[in-house]
Coordinates of C-alpha atoms in Angstrom, one line a residue:
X217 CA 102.2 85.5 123.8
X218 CA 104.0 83.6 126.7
X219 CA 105.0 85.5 129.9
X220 CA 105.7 84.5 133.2
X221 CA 103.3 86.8 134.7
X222 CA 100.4 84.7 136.9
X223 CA 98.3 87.1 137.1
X224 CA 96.0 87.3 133.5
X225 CA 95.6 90.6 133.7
X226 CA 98.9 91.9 134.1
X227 CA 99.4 89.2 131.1
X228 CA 97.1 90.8 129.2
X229 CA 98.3 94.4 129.8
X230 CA 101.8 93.4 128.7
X231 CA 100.1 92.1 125.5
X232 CA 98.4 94.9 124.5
X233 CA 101.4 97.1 125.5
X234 CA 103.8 95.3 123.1
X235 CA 101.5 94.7 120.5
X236 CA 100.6 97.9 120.3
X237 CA 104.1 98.8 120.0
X238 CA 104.6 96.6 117.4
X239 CA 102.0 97.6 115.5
X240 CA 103.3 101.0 115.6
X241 CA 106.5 100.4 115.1
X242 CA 105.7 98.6 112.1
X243 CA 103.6 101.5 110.9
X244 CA 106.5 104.4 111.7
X245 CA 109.1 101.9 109.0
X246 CA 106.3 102.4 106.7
X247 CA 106.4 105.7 106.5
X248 CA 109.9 105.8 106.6
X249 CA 110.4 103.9 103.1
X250 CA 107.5 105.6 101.5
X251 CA 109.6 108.8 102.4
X252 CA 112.4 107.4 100.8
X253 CA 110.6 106.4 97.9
X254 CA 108.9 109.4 97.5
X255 CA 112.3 111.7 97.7
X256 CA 114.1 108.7 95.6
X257 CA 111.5 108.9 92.7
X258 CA 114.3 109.8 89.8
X259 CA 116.7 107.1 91.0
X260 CA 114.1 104.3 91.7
X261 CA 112.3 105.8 88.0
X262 CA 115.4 107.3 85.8
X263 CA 113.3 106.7 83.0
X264 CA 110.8 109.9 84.1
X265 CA 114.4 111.6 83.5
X266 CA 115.1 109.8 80.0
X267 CA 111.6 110.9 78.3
X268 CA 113.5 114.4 76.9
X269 CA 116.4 112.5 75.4
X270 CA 114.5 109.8 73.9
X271 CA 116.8 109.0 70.7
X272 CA 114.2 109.6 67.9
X273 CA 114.6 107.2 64.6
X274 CA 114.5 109.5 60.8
X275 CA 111.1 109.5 59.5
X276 CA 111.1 109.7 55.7
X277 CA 110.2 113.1 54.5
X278 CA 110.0 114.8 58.5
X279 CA 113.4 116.6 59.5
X280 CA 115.0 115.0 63.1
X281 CA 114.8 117.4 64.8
X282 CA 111.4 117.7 64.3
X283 CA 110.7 114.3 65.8
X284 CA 113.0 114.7 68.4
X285 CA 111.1 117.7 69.0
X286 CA 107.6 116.1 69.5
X287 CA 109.2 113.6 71.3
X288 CA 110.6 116.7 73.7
X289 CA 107.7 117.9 73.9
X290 CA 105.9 115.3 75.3
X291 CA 108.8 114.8 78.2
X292 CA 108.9 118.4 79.0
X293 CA 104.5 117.7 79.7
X294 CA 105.3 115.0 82.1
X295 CA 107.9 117.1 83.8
X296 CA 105.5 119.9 84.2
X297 CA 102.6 117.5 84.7
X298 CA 105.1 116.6 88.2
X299 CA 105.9 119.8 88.9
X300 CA 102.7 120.5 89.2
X301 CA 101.6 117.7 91.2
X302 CA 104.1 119.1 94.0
X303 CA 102.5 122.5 94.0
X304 CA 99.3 121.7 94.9
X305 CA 99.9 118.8 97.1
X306 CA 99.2 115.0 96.2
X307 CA 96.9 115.1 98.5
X308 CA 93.0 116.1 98.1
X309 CA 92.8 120.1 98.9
X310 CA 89.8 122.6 99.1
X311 CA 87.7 122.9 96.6
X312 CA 89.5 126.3 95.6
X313 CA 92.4 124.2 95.1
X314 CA 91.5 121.6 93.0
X315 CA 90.6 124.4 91.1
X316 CA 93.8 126.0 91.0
X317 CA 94.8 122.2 90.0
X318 CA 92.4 121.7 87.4
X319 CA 93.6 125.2 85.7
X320 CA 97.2 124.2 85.6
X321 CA 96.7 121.1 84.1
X322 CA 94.6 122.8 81.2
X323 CA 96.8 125.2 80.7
X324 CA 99.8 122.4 79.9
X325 CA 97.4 120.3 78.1
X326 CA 96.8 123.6 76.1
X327 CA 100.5 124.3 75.4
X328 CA 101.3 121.1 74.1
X329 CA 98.8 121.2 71.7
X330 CA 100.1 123.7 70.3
X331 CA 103.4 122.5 70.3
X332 CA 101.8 119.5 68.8
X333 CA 100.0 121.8 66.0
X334 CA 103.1 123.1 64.8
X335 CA 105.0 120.5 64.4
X336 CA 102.5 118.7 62.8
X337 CA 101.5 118.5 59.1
X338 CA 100.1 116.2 56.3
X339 CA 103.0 113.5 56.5
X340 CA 103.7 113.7 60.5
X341 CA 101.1 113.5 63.2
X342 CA 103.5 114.9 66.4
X343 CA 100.9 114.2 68.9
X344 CA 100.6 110.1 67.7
X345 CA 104.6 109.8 67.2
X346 CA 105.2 111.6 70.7
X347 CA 103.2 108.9 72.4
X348 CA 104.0 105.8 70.2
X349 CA 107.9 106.8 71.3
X350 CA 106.9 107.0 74.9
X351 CA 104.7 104.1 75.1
X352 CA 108.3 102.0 73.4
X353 CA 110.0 103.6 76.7
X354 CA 107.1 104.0 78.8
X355 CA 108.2 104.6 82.4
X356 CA 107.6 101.4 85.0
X357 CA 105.7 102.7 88.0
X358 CA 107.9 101.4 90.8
X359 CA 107.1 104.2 93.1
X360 CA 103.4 102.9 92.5
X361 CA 104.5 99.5 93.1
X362 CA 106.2 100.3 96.3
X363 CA 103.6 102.1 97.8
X364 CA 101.2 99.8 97.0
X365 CA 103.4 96.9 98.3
X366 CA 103.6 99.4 101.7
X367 CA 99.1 99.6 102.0
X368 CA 99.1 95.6 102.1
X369 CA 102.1 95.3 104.6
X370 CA 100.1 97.6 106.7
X371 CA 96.9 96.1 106.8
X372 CA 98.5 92.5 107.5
X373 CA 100.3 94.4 110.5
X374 CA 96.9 95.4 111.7
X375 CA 95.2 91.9 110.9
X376 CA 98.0 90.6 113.3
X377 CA 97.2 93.3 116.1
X378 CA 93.5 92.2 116.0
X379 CA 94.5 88.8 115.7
X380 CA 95.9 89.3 119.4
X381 CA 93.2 91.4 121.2
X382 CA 90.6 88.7 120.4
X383 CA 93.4 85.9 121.6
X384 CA 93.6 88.2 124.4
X385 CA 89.5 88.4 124.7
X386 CA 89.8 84.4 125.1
X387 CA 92.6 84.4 127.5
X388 CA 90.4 86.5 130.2
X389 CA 86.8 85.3 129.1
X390 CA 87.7 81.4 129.1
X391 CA 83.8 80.8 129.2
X392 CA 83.4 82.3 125.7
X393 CA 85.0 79.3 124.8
X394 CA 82.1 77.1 125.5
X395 CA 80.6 76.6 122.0
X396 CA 78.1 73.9 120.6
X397 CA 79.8 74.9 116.7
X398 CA 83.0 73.0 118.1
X399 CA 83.5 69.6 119.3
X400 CA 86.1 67.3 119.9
X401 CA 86.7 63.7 119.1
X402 CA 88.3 61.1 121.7
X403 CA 91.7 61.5 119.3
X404 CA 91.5 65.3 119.7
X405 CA 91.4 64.8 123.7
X406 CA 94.3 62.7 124.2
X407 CA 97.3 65.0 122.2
X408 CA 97.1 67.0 125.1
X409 CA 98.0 66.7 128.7
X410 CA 95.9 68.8 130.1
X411 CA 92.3 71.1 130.1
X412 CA 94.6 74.1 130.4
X413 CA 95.9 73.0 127.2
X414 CA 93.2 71.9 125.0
X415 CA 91.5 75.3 126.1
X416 CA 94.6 77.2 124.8
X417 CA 93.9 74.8 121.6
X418 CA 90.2 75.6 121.5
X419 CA 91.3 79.1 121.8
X420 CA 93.6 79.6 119.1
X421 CA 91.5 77.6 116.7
X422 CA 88.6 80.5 117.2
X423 CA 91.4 82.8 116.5
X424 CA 92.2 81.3 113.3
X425 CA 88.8 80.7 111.8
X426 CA 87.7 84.4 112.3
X427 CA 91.2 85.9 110.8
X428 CA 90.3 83.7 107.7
X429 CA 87.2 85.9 107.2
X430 CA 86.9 89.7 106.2
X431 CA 87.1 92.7 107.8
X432 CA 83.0 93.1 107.7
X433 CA 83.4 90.0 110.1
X434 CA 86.1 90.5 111.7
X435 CA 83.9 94.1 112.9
X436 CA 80.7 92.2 113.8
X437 CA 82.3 89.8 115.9
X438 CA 83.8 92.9 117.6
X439 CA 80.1 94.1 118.6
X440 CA 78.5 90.6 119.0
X441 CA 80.9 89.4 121.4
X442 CA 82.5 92.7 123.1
X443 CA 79.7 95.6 122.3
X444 CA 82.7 98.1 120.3
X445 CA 81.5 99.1 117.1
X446 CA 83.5 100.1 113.7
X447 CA 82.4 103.9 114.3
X448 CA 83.5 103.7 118.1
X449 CA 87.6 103.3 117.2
X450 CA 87.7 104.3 113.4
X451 CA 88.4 107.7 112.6
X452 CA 86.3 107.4 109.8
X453 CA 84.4 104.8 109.4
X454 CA 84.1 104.7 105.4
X455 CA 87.7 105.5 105.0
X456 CA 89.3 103.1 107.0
X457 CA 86.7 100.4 105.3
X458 CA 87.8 101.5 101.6
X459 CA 91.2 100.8 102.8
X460 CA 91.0 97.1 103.4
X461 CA 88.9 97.3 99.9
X462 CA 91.4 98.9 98.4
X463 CA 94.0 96.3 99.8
X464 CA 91.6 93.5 98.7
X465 CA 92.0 94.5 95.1
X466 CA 95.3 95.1 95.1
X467 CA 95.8 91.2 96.2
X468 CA 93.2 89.6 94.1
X469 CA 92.0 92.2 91.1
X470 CA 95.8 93.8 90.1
X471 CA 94.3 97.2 92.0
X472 CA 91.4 96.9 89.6
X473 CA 87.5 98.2 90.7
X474 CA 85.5 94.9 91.4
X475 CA 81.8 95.1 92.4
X476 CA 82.4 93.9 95.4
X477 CA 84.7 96.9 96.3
X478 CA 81.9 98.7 95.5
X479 CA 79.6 97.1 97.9
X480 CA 82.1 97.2 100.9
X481 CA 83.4 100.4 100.6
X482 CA 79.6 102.4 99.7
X483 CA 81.1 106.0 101.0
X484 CA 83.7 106.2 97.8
X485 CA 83.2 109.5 96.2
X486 CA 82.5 109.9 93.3
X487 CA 82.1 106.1 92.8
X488 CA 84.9 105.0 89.9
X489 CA 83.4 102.2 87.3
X490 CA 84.4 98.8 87.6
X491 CA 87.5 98.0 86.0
X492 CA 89.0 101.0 86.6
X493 CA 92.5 100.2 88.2
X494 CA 93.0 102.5 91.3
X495 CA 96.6 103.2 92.6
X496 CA 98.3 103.9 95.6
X497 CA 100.2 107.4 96.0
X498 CA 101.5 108.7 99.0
X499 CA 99.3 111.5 100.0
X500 CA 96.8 107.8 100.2
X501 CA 99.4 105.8 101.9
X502 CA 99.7 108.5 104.5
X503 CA 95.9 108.6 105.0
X504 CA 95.9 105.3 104.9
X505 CA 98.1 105.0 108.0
X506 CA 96.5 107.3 110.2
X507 CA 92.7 105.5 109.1
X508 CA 94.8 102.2 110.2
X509 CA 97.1 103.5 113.2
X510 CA 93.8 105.1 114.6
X511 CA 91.8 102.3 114.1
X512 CA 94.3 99.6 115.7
X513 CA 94.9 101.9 119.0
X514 CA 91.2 102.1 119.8
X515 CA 90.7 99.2 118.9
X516 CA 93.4 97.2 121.0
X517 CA 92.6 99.4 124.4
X518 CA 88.8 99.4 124.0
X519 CA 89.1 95.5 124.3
X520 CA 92.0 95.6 127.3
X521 CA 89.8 98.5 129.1
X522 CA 86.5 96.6 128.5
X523 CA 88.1 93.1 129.8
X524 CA 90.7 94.7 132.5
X525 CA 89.1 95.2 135.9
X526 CA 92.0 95.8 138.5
X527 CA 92.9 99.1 139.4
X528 CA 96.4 98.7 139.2
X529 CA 96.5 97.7 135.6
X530 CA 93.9 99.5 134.6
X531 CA 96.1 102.1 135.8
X532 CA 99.3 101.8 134.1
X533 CA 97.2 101.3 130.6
X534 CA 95.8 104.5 131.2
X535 CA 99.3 106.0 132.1
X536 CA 100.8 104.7 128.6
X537 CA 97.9 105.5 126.4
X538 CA 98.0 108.9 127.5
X539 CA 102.0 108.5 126.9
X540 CA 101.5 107.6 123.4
X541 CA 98.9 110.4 122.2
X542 CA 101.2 113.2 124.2
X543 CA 104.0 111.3 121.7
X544 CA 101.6 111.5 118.5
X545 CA 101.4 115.3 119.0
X546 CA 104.8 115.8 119.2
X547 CA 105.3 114.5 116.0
X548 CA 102.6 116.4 114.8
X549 CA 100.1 113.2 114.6
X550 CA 97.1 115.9 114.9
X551 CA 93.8 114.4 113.4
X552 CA 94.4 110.5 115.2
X553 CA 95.8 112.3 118.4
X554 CA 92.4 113.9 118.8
X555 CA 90.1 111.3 117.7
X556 CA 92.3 109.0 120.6
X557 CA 92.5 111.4 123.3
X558 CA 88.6 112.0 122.9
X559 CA 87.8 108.1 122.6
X560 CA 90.3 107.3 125.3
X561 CA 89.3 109.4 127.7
X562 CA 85.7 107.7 127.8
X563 CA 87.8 104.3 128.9
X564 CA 89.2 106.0 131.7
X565 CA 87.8 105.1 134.9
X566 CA 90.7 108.0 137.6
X567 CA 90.1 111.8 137.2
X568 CA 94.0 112.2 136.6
X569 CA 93.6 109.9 133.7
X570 CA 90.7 111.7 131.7
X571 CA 92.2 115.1 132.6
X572 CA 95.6 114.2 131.4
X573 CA 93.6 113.2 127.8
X574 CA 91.5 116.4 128.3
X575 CA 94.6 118.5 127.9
X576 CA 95.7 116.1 124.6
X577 CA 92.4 116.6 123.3
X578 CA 92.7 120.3 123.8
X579 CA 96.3 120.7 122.3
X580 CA 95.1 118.7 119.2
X581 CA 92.1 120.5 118.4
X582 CA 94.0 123.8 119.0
X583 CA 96.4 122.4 116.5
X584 CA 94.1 122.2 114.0
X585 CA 91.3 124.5 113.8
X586 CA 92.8 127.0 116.6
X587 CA 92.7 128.5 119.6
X588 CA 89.0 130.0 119.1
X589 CA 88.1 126.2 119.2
X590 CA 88.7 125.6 123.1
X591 CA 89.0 129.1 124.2
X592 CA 85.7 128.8 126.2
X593 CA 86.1 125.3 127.4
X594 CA 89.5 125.9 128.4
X595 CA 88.7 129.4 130.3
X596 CA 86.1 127.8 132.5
X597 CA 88.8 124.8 133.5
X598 CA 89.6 125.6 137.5
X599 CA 93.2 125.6 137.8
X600 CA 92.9 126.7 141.4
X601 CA 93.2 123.9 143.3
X602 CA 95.6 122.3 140.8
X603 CA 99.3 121.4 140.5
X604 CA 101.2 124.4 138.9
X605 CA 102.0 122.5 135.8
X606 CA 98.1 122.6 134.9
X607 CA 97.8 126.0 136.0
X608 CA 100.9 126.5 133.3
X609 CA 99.3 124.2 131.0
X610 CA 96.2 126.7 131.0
X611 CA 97.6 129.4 130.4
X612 CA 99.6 128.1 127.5
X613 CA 96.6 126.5 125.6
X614 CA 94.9 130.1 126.1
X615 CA 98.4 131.5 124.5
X616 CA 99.3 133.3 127.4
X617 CA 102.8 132.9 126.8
X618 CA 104.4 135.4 129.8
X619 CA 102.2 134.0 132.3
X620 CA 102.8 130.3 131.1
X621 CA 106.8 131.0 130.8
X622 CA 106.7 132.3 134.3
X623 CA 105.6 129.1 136.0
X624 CA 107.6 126.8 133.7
X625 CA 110.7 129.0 135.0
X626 CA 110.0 128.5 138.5
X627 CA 109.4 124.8 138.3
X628 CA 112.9 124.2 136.2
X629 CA 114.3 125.9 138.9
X630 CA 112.8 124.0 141.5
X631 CA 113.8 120.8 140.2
X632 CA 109.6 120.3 139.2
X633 CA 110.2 120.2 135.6
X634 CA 112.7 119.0 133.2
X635 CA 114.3 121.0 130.5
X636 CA 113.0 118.8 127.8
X637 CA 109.3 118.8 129.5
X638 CA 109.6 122.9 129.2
X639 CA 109.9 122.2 125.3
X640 CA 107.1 119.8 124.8
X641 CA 104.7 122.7 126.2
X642 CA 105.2 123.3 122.0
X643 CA 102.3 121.0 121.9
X644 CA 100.3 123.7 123.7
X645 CA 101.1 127.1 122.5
X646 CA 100.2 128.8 119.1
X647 CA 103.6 130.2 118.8
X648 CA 106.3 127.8 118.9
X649 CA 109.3 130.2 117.6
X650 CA 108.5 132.5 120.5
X651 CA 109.1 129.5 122.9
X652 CA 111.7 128.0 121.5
X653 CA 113.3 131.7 121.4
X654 CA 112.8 131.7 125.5
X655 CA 114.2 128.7 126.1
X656 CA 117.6 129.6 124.0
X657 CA 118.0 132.8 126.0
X658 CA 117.2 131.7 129.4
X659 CA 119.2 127.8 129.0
X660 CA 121.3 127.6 125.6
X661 CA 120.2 125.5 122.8
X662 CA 117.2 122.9 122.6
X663 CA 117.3 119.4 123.9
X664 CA 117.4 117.1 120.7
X665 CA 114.2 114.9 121.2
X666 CA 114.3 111.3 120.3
X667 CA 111.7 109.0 119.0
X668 CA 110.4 106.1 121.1
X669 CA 108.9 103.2 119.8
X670 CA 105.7 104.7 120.3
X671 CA 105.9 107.6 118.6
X672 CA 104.0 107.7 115.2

């Protein structure tokens, strides 16, 4: 990317600040169409709808509406079979709940048989007509399509992300250039005007090779040339390599188990067979991006922390990382907000830095397993000697709500604080009605928060 800064590492700040952006950014549109998809389901699938009303032919012998019965029957299922889909999630749940699943399921597969059984006889087999009419009408899965369309735009967005830290990795390690694999003829030499040049060349054609290989590569290039390993910035390390499987057949197998998907991506469980065609639903897709979003973040500032050595820079990267995970958990990013805030912090070289991703790190985790999880970690922070935002910050993660609200009064009055900072201590406290409920009283109506191009 082409700036005028001069000096390389405020260069590559600006890099990893806007391709990190766009990385996200691309990411957030993601979500946003699978949203749409997913609440668009009947429009972008009407047949789903048209399975009930199926127009049955006359069957010699068999009364209409006993095939338009069967044929009922078998739409009414699917309807169920959805409906039931929404209840328990499309996600993976607890074991108690894929029980609670498994038993609904059973029971519908139960009904229908017996539908099935009495409208069946010697001369008319309901179950076979049912699904021989459906399978003449049978529903195109463009929601699948979609979705799976949305997995492979994602992991090219992040094969361009990684595709600029290592251009990035060249640009302030030129020496890394020096390779006996690589050589120049006389011809090569003279297209270009200068050594500044054929090093940019040089540089770019590394880039290219290595993006033409696999993610496996791609990884052990990562800790040959710039010691981060896969379990460093994943936040899991077998999800996140499944993905880029997954991706892989998608492309090249039409979403069909291959072996080699079963090499790469050893922590599937339980392992499907080969041939078995794997789609894409949301509750995936929305793994998916977290596995990815996490993955790309780390990723990008373990390489500009690792290379960066001013101060200065170092500095503002620090000051916008911590910017974006405060951003995540507004938007309730809770499981890759905490697995960034607890990486990041280890990049960090200024106490205000790590402390600032302490308090992230301490707001997801309450967020997800509760207070009881940093109660004691929390309780022994010093506040003392502090500003009286952390002293307010404190007593909001221990859900000391009057004592919180009474400094976050006093610095709005002051001037200290903004209204809109006062809301985001939602991030903080268990109860967020309660807070919300003080803010209305004391000041009117909430501030409408917008997102940036960082949130996620």
């Amino acid at each position: 990317m082409t700036t005028s800064h001069t000096d390389p590492e405020l260069t590559a700040f600006v890099t990893y600040k806007q391709s990190l952006e766009r990385f996200q950014d691309a990411l957030e549109s993601i979500r946003e169409i699978a949203d749409f998809a997913a609440a668009n389901k009947e429009s972008i699938e009407p047949e789903w709808k048209a399975t009930v009303t199926i127009e049955a032919p006359d069957i010699a012998g068999v009364p209409a509406e006993r095939t338009r019965s069967a044929v009922a029957a078998m739409g009414e299922y699917i309807k169920a079979l959805v409906a039931v889909g929404h209840e328990f999630g499309l996600t993976e749940g607890s074991p108690a709940v894929e029980e609670a699943r498994k038993a609904a399921v059973a029971e519908l597969n139960q009904k229908l048989d017996q539908k099935f059984t009495q409208l069946s006889d010697e001369n008319f087999d309901a179950a076979s007509y049912a699904s021989q009419m459906l399978s003449m009408h049978a529903p195109r899965r463009r929601t699948g399509v979609i979705l799976s369309s949305l997995l492979t735009s994602a992991v090219g967005d992040f094969e361009v992300l990684f595709s600029q830290m290592v251009g990035m990795y060249f640009a302030l390690r030129p020496q890394a250039l020096s390779s006996r694999e690589l050589q120049f003829s006389w011809e090569d030499i003279r297209q270009f005007d200068s050594i500044e040049e054929l090093r940019s060349f040089h540089a770019d054609r590394q880039v290219e090779q290595l993006m033409w290989k696999g993610f496996d590569d791609w990884m052990d290039w990562l800790e040959k040339k710039m010691k981060i390993k896969l379990s460093d910035v994943a936040l899991d390390s077998d999800a996140v390599a499944e993905v880029f499987q997954r991706r892989h057949i998608i492309v090249h197998n039409g979403g069909r188990v291959s072996r080699q998907y079963l090499l790469k991506a050893p922590g599937v469980s339980p392992k499907p067979a080969i041939g078995v065609k794997l789609t894409v639903n949301k509750g995936y897709l929305e793994k998916a991006l977290d596995q990815l979003f996490t993955l790309g973040t780390l990723l990008a500032s373990s390489v500009f922390f690792k290379l960066a050595t001013g101060e200065g820079v170092r500095g503002q990267g620090e000051i916008w990382l911590t910017s974006l995970t405060h951003n995540m958990l507004l938007n309730n990013r809770w499981e890759p907000a905490l697995r960034i805030a607890n990486a990041g912090s280890s990049l960090f070289r200024t106490d205000a830095g790590r402390l600032a991703m302490r308090l992230n790190s301490w707001a997801a985790k309450k967020k997800i397993h509760g207070v009881n999880s940093i109660k004691a970690e929390v309780e022994r922070w010093d506040t003392s000697a502090l500003r009286d935002d952390y002293r307010m910050s404190r007593l909001a993660l221990l859900d000391d709500f009057d004592g919180a609200w009474e400094i976050a009064k006093k610095l709005l009055m002051a001037g200290d604080m903004t209204r809109q900072e006062v809301e985001e201590l939602s991030i903080l406290v268990s109860d967020e009605e309660e807070l919300e409920a003080c803010l209305i009283a004391e000041f009117g109506d909430l501030v409408e928060r917008k997102s940036t191009s960082s949130d996620q």
